[in-house]
Coordinates of C-alpha atoms in Angstrom, one line a residue:
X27 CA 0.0 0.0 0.0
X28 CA 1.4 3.2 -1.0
X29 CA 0.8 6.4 1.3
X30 CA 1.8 9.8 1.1
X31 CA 3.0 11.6 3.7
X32 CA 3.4 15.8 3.9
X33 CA 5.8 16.8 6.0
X34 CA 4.5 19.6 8.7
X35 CA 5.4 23.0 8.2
X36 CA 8.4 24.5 9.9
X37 CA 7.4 26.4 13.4
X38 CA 9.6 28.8 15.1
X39 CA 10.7 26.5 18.6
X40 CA 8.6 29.7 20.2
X41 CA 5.5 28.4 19.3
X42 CA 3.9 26.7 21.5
X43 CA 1.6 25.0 18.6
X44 CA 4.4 22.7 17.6
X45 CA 5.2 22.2 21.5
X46 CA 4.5 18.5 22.2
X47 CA 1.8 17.7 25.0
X48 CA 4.6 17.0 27.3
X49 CA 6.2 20.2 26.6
X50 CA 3.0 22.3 27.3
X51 CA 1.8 20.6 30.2
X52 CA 5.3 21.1 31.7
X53 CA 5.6 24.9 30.3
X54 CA 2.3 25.0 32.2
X55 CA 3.3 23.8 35.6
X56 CA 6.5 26.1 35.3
X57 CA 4.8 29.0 33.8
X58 CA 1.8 29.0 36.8
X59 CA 5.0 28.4 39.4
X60 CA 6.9 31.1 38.5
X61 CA 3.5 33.2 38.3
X62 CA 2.3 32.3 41.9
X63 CA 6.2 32.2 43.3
X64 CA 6.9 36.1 41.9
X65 CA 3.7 37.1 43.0
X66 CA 4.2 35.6 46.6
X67 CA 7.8 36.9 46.9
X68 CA 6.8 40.8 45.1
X69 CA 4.2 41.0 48.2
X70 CA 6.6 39.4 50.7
X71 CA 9.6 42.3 49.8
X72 CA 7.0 45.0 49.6
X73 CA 5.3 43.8 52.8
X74 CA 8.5 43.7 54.8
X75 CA 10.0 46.7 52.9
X76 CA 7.2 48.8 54.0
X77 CA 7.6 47.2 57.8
X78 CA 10.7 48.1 58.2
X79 CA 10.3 52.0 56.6
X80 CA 7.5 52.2 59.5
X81 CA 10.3 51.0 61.8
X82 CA 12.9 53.5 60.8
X83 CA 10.0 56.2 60.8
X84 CA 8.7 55.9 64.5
X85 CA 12.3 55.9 65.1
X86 CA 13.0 58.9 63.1
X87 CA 9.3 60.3 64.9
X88 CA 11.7 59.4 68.5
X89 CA 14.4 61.1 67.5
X90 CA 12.5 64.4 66.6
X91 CA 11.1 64.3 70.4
X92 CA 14.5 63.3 71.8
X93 CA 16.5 66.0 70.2
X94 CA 14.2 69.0 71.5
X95 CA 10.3 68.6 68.7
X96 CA 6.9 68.2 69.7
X97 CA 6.1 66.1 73.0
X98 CA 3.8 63.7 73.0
X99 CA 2.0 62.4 75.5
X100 CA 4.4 59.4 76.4
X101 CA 7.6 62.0 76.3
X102 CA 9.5 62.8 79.2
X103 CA 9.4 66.6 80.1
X104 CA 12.8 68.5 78.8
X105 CA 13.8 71.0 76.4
X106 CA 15.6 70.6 73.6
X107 CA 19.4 72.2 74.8
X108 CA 20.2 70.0 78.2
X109 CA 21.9 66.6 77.6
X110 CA 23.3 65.0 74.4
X111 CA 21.4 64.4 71.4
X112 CA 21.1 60.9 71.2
X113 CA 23.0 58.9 68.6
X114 CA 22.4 55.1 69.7
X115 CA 25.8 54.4 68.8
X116 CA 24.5 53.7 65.1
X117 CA 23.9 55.9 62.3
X118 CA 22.0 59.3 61.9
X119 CA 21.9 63.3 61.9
X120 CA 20.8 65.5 64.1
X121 CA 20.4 69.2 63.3
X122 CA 19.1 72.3 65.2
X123 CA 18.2 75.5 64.0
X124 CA 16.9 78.6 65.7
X125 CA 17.0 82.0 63.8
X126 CA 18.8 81.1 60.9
X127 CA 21.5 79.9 62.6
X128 CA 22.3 76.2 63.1
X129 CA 23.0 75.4 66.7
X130 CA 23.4 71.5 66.4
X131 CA 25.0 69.8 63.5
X132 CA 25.5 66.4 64.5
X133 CA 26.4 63.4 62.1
X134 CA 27.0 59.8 63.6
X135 CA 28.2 57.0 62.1
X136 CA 29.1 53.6 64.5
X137 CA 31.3 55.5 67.1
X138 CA 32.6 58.4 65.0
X139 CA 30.4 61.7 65.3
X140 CA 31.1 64.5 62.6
X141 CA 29.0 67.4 60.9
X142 CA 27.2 68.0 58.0
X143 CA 28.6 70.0 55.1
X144 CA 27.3 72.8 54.1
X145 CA 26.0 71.6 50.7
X146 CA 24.3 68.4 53.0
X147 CA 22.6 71.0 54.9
X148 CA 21.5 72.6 51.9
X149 CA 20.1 69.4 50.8
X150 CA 18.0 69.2 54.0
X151 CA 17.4 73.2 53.6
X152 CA 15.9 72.5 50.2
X153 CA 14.1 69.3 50.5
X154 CA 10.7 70.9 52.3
X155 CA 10.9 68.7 55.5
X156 CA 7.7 68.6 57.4
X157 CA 7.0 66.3 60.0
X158 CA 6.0 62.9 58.5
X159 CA 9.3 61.5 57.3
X160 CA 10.7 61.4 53.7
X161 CA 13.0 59.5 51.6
X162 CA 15.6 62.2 49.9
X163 CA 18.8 61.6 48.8
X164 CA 21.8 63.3 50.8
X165 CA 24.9 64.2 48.5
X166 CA 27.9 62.0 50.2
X167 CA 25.7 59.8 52.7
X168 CA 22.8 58.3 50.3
X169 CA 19.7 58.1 51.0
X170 CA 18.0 58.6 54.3
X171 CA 14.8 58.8 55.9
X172 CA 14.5 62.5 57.2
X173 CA 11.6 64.4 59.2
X174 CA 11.6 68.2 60.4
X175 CA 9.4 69.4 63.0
X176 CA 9.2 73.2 65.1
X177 CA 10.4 73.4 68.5
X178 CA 8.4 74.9 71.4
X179 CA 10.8 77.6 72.2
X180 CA 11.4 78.6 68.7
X181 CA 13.7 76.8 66.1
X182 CA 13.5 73.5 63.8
X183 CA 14.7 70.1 64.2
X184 CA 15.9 67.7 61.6
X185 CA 16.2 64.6 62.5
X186 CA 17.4 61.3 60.2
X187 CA 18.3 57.7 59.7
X188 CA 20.2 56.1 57.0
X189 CA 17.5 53.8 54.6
X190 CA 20.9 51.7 53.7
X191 CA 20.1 49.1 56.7
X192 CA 16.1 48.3 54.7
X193 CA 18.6 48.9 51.8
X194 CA 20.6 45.5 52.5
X195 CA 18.1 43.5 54.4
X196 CA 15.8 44.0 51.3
X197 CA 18.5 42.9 48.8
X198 CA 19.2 40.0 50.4
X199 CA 15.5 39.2 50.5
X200 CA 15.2 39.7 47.0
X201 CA 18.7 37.6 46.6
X202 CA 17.4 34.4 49.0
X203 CA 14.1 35.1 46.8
X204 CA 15.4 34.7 43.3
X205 CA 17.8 31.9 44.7
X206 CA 14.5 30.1 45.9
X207 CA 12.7 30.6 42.7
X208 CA 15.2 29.5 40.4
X209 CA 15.8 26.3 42.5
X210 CA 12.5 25.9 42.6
X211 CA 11.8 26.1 38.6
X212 CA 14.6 23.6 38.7
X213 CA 13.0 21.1 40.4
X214 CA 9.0 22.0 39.2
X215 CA 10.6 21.3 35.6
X216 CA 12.6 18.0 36.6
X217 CA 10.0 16.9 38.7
X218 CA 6.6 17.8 36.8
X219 CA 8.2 16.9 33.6
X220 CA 9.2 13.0 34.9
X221 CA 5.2 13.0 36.6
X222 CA 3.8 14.2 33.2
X223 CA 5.5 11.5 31.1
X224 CA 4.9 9.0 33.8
X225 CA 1.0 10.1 33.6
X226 CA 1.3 10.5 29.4
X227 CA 2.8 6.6 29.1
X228 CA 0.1 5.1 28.1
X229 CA -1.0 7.7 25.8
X230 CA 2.3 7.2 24.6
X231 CA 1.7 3.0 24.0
X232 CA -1.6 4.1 22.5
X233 CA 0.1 6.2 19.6
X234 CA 2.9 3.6 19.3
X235 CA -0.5 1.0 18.2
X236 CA -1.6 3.6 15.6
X237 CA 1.8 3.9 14.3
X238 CA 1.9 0.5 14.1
X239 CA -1.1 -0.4 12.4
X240 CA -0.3 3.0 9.7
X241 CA 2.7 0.9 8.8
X242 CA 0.6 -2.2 7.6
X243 CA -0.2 -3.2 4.1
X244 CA -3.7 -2.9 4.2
X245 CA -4.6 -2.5 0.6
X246 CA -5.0 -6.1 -0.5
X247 CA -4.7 -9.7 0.7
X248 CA -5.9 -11.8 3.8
X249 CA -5.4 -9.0 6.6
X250 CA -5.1 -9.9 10.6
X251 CA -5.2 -6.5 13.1
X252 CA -2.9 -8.4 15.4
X253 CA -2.0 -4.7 17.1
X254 CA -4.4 -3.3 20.3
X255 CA -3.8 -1.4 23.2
X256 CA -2.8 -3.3 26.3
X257 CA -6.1 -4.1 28.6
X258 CA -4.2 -2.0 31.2
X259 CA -4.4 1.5 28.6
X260 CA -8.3 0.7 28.1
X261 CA -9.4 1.7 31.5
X262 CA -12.7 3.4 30.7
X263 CA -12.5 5.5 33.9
X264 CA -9.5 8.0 32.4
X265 CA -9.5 10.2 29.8
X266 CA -6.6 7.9 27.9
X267 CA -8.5 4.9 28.6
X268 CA -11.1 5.8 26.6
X269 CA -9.1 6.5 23.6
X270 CA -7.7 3.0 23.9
X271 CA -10.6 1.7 24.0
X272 CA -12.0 3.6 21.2
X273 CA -8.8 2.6 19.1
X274 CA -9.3 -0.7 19.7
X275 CA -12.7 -1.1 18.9
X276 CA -12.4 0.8 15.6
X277 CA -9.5 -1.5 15.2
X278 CA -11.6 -4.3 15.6
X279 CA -14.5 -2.8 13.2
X280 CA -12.1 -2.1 10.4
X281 CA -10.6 -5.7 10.6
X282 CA -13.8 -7.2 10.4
X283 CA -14.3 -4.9 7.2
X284 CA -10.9 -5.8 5.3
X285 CA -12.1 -9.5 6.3
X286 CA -15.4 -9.0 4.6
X287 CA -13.6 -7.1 2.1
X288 CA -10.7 -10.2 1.6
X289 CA -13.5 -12.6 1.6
X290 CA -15.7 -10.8 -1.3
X291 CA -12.5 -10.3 -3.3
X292 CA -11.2 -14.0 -2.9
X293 CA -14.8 -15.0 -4.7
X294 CA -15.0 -12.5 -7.4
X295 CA -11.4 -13.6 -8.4
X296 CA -12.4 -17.1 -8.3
X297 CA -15.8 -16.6 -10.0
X298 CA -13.2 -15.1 -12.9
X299 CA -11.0 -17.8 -12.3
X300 CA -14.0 -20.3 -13.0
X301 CA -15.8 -18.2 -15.6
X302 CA -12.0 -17.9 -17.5
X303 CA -11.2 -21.4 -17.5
X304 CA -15.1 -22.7 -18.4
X305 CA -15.5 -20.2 -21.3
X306 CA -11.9 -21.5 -23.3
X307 CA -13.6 -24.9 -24.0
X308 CA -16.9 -23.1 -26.0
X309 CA -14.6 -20.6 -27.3
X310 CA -12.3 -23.2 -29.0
X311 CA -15.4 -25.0 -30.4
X312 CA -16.7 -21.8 -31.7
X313 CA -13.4 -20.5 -33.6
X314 CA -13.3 -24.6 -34.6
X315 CA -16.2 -25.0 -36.2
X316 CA -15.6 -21.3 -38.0
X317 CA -12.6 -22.9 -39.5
X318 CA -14.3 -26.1 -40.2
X319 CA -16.8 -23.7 -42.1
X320 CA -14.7 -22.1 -44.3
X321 CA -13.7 -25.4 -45.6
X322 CA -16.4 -26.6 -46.9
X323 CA -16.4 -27.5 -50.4
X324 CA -19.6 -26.3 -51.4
X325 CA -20.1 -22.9 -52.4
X326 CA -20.4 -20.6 -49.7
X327 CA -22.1 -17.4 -50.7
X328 CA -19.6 -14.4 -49.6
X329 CA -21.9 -12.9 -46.7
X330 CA -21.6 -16.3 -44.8
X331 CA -18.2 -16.3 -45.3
X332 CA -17.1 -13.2 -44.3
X333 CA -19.3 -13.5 -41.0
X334 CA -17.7 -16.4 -40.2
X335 CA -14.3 -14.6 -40.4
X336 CA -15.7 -12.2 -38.1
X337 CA -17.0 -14.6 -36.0
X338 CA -13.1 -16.5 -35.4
X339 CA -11.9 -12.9 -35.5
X340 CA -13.7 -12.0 -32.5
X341 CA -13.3 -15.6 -30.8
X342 CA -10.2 -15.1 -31.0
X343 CA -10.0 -11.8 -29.7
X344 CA -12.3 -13.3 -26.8
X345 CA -10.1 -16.3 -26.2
X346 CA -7.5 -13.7 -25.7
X347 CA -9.2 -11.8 -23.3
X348 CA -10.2 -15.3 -21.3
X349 CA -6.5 -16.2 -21.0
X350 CA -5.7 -12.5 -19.7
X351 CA -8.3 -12.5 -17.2
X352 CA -7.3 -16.2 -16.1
X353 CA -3.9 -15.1 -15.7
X354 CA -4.3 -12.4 -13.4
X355 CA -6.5 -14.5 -11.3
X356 CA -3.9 -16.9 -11.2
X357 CA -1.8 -14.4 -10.0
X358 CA -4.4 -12.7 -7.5
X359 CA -4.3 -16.3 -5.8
X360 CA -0.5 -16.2 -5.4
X361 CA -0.1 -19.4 -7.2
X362 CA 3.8 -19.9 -7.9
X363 CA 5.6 -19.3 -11.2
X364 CA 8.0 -21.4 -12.9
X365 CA 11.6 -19.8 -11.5
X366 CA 14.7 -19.8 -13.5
X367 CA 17.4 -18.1 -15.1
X368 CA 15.8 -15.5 -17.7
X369 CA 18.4 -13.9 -20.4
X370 CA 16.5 -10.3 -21.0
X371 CA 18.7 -9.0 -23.5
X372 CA 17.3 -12.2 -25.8
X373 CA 13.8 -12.1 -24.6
X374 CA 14.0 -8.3 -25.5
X375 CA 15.1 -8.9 -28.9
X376 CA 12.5 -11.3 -29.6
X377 CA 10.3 -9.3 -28.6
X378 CA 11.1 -6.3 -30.6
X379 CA 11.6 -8.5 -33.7
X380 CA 8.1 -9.5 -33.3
X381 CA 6.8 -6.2 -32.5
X382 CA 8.6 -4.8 -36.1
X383 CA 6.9 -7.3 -38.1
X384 CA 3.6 -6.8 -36.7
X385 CA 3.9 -3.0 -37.0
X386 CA 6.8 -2.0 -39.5
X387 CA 5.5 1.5 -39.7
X388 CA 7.0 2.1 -36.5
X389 CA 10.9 2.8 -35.6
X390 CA 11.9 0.2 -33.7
X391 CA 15.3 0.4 -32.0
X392 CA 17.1 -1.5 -29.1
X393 CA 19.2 -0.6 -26.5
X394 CA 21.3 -3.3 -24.7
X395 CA 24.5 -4.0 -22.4
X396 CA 27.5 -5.4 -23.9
X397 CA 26.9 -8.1 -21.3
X398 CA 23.7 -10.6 -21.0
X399 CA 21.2 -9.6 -18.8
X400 CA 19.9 -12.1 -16.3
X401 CA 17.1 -12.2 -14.0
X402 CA 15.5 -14.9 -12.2
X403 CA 12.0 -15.8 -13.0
X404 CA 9.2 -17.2 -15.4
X405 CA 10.3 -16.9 -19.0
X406 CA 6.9 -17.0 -20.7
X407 CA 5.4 -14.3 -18.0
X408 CA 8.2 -12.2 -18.2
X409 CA 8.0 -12.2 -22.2
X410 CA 4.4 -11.4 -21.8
X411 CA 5.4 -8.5 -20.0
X412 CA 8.0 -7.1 -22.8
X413 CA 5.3 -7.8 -25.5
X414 CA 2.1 -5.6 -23.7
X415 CA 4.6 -2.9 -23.2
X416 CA 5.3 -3.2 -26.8
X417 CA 1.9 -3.5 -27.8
X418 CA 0.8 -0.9 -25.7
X419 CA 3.2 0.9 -27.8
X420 CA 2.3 0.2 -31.0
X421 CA -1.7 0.1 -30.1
X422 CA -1.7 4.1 -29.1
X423 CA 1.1 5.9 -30.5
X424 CA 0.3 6.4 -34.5
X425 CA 2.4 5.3 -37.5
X426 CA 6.3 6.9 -37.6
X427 CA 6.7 6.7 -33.9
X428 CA 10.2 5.5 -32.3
X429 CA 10.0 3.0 -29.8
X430 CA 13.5 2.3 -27.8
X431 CA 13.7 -0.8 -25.5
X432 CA 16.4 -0.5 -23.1
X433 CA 17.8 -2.8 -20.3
X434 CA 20.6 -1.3 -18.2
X435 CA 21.3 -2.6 -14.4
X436 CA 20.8 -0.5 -11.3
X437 CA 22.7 -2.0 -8.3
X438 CA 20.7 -5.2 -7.4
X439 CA 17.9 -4.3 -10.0
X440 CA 17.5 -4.7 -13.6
X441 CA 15.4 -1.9 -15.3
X442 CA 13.6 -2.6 -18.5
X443 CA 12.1 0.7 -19.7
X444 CA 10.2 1.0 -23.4
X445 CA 10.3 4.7 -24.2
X446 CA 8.6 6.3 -27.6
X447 CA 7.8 9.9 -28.4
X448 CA 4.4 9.4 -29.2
X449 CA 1.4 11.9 -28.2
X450 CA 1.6 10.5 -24.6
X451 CA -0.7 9.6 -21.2
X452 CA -3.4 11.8 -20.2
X453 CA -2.3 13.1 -17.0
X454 CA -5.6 12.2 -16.0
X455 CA -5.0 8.6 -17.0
X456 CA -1.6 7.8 -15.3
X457 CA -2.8 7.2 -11.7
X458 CA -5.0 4.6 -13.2
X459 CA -3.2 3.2 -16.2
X460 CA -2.3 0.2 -14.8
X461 CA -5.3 -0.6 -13.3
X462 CA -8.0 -3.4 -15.0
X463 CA -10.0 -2.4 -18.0
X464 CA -8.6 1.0 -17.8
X465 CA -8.9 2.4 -21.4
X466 CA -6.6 5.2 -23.2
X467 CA -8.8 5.5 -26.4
X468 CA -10.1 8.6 -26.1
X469 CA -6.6 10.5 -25.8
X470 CA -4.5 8.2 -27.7
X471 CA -5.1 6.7 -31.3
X472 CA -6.2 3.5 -31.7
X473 CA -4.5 1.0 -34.1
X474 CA -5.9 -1.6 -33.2
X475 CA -8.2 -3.5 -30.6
X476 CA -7.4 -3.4 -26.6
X477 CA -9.2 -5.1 -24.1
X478 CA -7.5 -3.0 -21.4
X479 CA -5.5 -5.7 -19.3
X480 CA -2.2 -5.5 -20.8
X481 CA -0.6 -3.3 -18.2
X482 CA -2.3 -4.8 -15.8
X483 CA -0.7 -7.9 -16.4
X484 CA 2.3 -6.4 -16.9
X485 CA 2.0 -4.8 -13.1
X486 CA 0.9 -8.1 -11.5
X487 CA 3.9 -10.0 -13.4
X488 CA 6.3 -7.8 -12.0
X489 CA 5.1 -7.8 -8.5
X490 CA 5.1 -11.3 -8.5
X491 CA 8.5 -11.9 -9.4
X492 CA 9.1 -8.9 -6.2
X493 CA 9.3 -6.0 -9.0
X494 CA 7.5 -2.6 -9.8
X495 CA 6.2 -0.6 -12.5
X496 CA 6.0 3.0 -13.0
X497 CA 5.5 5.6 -15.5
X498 CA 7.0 8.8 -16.8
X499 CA 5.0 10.2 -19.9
X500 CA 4.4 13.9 -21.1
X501 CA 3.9 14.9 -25.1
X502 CA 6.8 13.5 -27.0
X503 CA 7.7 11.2 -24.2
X504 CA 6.3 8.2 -22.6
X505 CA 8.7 6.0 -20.7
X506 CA 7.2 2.9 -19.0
X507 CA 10.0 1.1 -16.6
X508 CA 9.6 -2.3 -15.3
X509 CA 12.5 -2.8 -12.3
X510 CA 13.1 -6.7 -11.7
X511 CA 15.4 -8.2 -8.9
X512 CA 19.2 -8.7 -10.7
X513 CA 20.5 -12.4 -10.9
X514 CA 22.9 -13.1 -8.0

């Protein structure tokens, strides 16, 4: 059985339509991972981000009281000039103004306590402090988170903590995080791809059946659908259980269908079998008593005679037509031929001499190997096969045509090709052409009668001695090519 295949066109690896089920199901798992694991770790560093600003801010808030601001009502009673300002021993600023002037300038960082520059307090100057803290960015120091707020005797306070504390506690959130996540897509892919093919198996085993069963020769002969699903894939319960089970009862419908088919074939061809062999013995009595006819003594007046030359003409045309039909049945049942060593080069020489003096309007040329040509075979089938091709030859291509017969080898293979330059196949025609009773009359002149079996025989010869057939025809060239196994 010949099938034809068309290759699937080419898909960037991007797109997920040439993705295999595996590979989406898997891009799925990863893709709604990485989703819900950015998500998750986005709110978590936002979430403790904003914590800790709220931290540094009540302590910026403390500081502002400490260092002389607003009271409130858990603040101890003092003014803002006895005591140190506090410092904690980490990092932060303290400065005081009171009438333009800057009273405290106080800048501590671990156990070292310096000033601010002029152009840093001109950065706090010109940032608009009020009292809910701020984010600004102090030239020299970075960022900090600063608050301002008007002492009761007169004067402002500025108060501020360094943001570079949040600053490294957040990156190495956001480095554990994208640590995490990458381990994690590791191990989701890994892990979800091994459970998906695990889960896919036995849609796996029921594709590997369909495969199997596409690969069978399905177009003739006694045919046995030996291939199903395993019982275990047929669980009607899951989703790939009922595919099996689907597979394997359409596996079961269409071998009781090429049965039925094999069954009504093997009685047709035996009905032509039986039909073939009855109708030689009436047809040889027939074309017998025409000739007996025509001997007669007597007078015969010339209407009767000439319709008994019509009537052996056509008996034998019939008879003809009998021993076709009861060859290929022959053949159809797979009954043996006679197997020997067949000289081609000979066979093709008789065959053309034959074909020249039946038809010496025609250019009939040869084209052989030095060497003799040998293939093993049935010498009478195999010379049938030279002669249709020959006659197919001479029967549709008019009166001046060439005809070549070549025989050249091919490896293991022997290829016989008859080639003329006649008005060629309808491309309509050629899928069939070697099909039964397929008929070429309307497209190609007629010489003389065909009964439409010739390359039919000439296909079933070759495939029973393990060959093939095929044609190559266009106007001004029609090449039939028979390939045959080579002798050893």
């Amino acid at each position: 059985m010949s099938t034809s295949t068309t290759a699937p066109p080419a898909r960037s690896w991007f797109d997920p339509s040439g993705w295999s089920l595996t590979a989406k199901l898997v891009a799925a798992v990863v893709g709604l991972f990485l989703v819900i694991t950015v998500a998750t770790s986005a709110f978590t560093v936002i979430a403790l981000q904003n914590h800790l600003v709220n931290q540094i801010d009540q302590d910026v808030t403390q500081s502002l009281v400490r260092a002389g601001g607003p009271r409130g009502p858990g603040d101890r009673d003092r003014d803002g000039d006895g005591g140190a300002i506090p410092g904690g021993g980490g990092e932060s600023l303290i400065v005081v103004q009171r009438a333009g002037q800057v009273t405290v300038n106080r800048l501590e960082s671990g156990r070292t306590v310096g000033e601010l520059t002029t152009a840093q307090l001109a950065a706090l100057n010109e940032a608009g402090l009020g009292p809910t803290p701020r984010t600004i960015e102090i030239p020299g120091l970075g960022d900090y988170r600063v608050a301002a707020a008007r002492q009761p005797a007169g004067g402002t306070v500025v108060a501020g903590l360094p943001m570079s504390g949040i600053d490294k506690i957040v990156d190495a959130i956001i480095g554990l995080v994208v640590g995490t996540t990458i381990t994690g897509l590791a191990l989701v892919a890994l892990g979800g791809q091994w459970i998906v093919r695990r889960n896919l198996a036995p849609l796996q085993r029921v594709a590997h059946t369909a495969t199997q069963v596409s690969h069978l020769e399905l177009d003739s002969g006694a045919v046995a659908l030996a291939q199903r699903v395993p019982a275990a894939d047929t669980d009607p319960r899951t989703e790939v259980g009922q595919v099996g089970l689907a597979l394997n009862n359409m596996l079961d419908n269409v071998e009781g269908a090429l049965m039925a088919r094999h069954d009504s074939e093997t009685r047709v061809r035996q009905f032509v079998a039986d039909a073939s062999h009855e109708l030689r013995t009436p047809l040889a009595s027939i074309r017998g008593y025409a000739e007996l006819s025509r001997r007669e003594r007597e007078p015969v007046p010339a209407s009767v005679t000439h319709a008994l030359n019509r009537v052996e003409s056509e008996s034998l045309r019939m008879q003809g037509l009998v021993e076709d039909l009861l060859l290929l049945a022959r053949l159809d049942a797979g009954r043996p031929l006679e197997s020997g060593s067949v000289d081609l080069s000979l066979l093709a020489m008789d065959a053309v001499s034959d074909a020249h003096a039946a038809a010496p309007s025609h250019t009939w040329e040869l084209d052989l190997p030095d060497e003799p040509v040998e293939v093993p075979g049935d010498q009478a089938r195999l010379h049938q096969v030279v002669a249709n091709l020959l006659a197919n030859a001479r029967t549709h291509t008019p009166p001046g045509t060439r005809v070549v017969t070549s025989l050249h080898r091919e490896g293991d293979w022997v290829r016989l090709r008859v080639t003329d330059d006649g008005p060629g196949v309808p491309a309509a025609l050629q899928d069939t052409v070697f099909e039964r009773f397929s008929r070429g009359d309307e497209a190609r002149n007629r010489a003389g009668g065909s009964t439409g079996l010739g390359l039919s025989i000439v296909d079933a010869v070759a495939k029973s001695h393990g060959g093939r057939v095929c044609l190559d025809s266009r106007p001004g060239h029609t090449s039939f090519s028979v390939l045959l196994p080579a002798a050893a």
